[in-house]
mmCIF file of C-alpha atoms in Angstrom:
data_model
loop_
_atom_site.group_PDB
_atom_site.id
_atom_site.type_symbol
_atom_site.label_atom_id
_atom_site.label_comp_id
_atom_site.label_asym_id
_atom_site.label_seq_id
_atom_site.Cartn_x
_atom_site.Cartn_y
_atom_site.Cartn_z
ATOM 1 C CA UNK A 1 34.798 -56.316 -50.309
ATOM 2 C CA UNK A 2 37.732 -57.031 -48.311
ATOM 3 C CA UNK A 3 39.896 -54.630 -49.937
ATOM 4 C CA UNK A 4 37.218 -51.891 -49.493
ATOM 5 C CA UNK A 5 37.083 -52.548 -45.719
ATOM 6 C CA UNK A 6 40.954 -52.505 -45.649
ATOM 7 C CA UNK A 7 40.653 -48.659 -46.911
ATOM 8 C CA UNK A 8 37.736 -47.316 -44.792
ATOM 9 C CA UNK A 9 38.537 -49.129 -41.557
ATOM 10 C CA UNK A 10 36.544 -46.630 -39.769
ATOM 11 C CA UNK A 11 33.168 -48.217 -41.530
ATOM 12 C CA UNK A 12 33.858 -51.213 -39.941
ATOM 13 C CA UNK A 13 34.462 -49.971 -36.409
ATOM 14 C CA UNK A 14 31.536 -47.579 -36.446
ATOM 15 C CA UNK A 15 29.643 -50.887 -37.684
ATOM 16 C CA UNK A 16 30.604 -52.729 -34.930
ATOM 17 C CA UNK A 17 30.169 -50.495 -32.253
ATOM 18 C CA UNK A 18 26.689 -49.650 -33.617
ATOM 19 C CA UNK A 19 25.441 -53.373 -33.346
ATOM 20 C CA UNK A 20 26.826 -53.729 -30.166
ATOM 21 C CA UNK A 21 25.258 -50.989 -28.849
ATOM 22 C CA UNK A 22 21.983 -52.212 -30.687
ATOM 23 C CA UNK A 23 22.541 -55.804 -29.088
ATOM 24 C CA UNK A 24 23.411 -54.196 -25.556
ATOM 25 C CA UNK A 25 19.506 -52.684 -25.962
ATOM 26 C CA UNK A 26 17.301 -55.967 -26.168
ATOM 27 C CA UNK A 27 18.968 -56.398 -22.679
ATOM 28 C CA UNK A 28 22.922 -57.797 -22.174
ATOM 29 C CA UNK A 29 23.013 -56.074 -19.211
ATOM 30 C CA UNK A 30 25.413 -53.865 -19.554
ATOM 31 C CA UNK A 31 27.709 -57.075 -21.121
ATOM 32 C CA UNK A 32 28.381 -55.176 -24.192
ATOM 33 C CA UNK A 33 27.677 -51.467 -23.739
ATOM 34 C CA UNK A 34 31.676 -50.389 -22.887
ATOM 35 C CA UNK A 35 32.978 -52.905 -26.076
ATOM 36 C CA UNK A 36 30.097 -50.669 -27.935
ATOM 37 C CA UNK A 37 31.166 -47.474 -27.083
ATOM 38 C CA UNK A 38 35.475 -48.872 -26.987
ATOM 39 C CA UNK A 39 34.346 -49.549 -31.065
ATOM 40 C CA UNK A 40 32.965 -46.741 -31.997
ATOM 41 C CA UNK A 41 35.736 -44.499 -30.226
ATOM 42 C CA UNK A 42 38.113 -46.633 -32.094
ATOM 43 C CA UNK A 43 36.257 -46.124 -35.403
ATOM 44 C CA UNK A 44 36.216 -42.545 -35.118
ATOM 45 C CA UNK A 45 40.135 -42.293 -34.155
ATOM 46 C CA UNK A 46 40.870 -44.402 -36.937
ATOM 47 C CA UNK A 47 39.206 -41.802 -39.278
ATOM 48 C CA UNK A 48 41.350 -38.911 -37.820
ATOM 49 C CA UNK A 49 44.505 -41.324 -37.197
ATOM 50 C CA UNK A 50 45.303 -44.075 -39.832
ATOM 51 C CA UNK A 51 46.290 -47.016 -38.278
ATOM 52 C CA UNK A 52 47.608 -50.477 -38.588
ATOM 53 C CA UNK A 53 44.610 -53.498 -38.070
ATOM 54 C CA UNK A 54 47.305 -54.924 -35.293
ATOM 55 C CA UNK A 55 46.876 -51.053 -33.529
ATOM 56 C CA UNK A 56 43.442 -51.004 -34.249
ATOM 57 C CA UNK A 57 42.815 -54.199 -32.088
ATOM 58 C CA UNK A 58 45.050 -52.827 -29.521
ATOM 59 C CA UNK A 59 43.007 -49.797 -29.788
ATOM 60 C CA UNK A 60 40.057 -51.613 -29.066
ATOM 61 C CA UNK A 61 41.105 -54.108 -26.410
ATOM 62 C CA UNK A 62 42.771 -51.361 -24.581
ATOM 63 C CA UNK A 63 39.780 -48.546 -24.233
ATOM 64 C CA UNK A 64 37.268 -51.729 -23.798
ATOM 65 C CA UNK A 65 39.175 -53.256 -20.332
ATOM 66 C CA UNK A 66 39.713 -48.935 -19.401
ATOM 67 C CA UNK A 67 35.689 -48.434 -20.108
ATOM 68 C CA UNK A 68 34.449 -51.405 -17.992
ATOM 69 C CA UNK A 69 37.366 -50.749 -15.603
ATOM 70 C CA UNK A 70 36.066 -46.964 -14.845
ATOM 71 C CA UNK A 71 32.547 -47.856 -15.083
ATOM 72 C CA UNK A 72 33.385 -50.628 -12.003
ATOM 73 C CA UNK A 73 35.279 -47.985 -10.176
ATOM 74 C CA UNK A 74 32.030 -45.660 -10.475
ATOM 75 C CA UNK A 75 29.206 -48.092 -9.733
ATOM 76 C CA UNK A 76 31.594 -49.484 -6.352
ATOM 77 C CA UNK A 77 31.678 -45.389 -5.255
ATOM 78 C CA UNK A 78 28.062 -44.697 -5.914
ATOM 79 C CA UNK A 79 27.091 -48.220 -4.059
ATOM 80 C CA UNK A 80 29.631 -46.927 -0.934
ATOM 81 C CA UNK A 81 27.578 -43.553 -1.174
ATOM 82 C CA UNK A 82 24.135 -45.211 -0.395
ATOM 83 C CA UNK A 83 22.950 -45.175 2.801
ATOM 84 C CA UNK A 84 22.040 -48.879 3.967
ATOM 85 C CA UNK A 85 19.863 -51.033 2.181
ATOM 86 C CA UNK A 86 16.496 -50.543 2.853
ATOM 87 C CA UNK A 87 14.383 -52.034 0.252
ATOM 88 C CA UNK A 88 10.436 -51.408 0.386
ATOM 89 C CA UNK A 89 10.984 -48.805 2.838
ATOM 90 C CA UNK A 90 10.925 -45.803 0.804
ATOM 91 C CA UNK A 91 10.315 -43.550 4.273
ATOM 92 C CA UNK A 92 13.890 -44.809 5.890
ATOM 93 C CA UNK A 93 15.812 -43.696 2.446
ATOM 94 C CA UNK A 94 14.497 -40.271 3.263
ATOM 95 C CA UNK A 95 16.768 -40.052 6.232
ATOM 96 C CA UNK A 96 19.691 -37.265 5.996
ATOM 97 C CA UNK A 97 18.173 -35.393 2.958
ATOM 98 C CA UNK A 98 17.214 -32.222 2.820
ATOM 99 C CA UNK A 99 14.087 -30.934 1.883
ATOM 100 C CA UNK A 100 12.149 -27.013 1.351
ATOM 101 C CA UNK A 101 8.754 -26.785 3.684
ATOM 102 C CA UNK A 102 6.384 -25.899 0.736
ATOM 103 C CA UNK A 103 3.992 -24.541 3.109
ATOM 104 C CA UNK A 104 4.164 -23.500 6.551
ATOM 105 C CA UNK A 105 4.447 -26.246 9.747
ATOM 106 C CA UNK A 106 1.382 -25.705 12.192
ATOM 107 C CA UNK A 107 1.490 -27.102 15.611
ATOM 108 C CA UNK A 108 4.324 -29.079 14.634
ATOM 109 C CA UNK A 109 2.768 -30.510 11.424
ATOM 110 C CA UNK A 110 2.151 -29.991 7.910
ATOM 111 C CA UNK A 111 3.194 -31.811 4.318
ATOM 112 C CA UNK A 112 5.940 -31.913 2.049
ATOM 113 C CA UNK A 113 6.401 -32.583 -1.269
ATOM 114 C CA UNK A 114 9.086 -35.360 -2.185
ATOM 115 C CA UNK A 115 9.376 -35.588 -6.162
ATOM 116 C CA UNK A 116 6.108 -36.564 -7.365
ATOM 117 C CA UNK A 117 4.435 -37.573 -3.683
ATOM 118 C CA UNK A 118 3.125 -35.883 -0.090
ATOM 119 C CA UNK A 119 4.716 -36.973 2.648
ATOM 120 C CA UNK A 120 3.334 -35.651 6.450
ATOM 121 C CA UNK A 121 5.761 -34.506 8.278
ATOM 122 C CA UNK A 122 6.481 -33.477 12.464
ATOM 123 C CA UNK A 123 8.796 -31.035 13.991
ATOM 124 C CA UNK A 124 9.092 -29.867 17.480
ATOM 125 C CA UNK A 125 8.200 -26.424 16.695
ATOM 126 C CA UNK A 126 6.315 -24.259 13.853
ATOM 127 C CA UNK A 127 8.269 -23.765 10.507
ATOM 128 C CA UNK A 128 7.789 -21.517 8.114
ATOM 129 C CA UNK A 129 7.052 -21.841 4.562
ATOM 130 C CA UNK A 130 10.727 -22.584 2.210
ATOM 131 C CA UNK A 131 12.195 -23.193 5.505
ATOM 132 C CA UNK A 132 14.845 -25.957 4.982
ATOM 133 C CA UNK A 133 14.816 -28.821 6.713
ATOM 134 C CA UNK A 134 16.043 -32.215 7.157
ATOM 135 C CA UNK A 135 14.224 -35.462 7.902
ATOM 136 C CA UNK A 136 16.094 -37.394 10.954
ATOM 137 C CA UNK A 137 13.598 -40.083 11.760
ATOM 138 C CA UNK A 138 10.195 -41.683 10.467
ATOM 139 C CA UNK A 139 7.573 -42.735 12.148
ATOM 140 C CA UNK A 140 5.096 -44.700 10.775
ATOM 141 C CA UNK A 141 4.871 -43.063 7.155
ATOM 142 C CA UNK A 142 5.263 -39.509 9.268
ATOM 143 C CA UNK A 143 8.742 -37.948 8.079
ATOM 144 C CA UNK A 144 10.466 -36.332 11.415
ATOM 145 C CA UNK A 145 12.262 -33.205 10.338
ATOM 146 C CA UNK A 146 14.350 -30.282 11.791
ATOM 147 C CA UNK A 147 15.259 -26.938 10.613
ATOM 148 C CA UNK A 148 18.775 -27.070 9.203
#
């Protein structure tokens, strides 16, 4: 058995990365997903590269502490992106985006569509229908908008 692991090295890898990938799913949090994926891109570049088991480890250590080192980097961008926390106040995380009038404004007021929900909105003047717009203030559950 241990000889036949020796010679397909790749089995092994592919192994592990698969059951950490299947143990990351019933919910490590993310713990395990980049030492998943840093074992199966090891496995696979062990098939096209033959390698020693110290470079193989190497391998592995090296692409795991790069994976969770990028995917840190990308989660602290994304969290400097948002706009500040408002939790339960789905209206206020509406502010700054911009949004196409699906019908025309009348009087100042009208609807819009926001993924899957309405929203009412006010503007100063009438808008046209596919007019852009973009929502500076709400009011109540009433989105304010302007044209762009």
């Amino acid at each position: 058995m241990i000889a036949l692991l020796f010679a397909h090295a790749h089995i092994f890898w592919l192994t592990l990365g698969g059951l950490l990938l299947a143990a990351e799913m019933l919910g490590a949090s993310g713990y395990l997903l980049w030492s998943g994926v840093a074992a199966v891109v090891t496995g696979l570049l062990v098939w096209v590269v033959p390698l020693g088991w110290e470079w193989q480890g190497v391998c592995f250590a090296v692409l795991t502490l790069v994976a969770a080192f990028l995917w840190w980097r990308w989660l602290a961008m994304r969290r400097q992106q948002e706009p500040g926390e408002v939790l339960n106040q789905r209206g206020h995380q509406l502010v700054g985006r911009h949004l196409h009038l699906e019908t025309a404004l009348v009087n100042g007021r009208g609807h819009i569509r926001v993924a899957d929900s309405s929203w009412p909105v006010m503007a100063d003047s009438d808008l046209p229908a596919g007019s852009e717009v973009v929502v500076v203030a709400v009011e109540g559950i009433t989105l304010k908008v302007e044209p762009r």
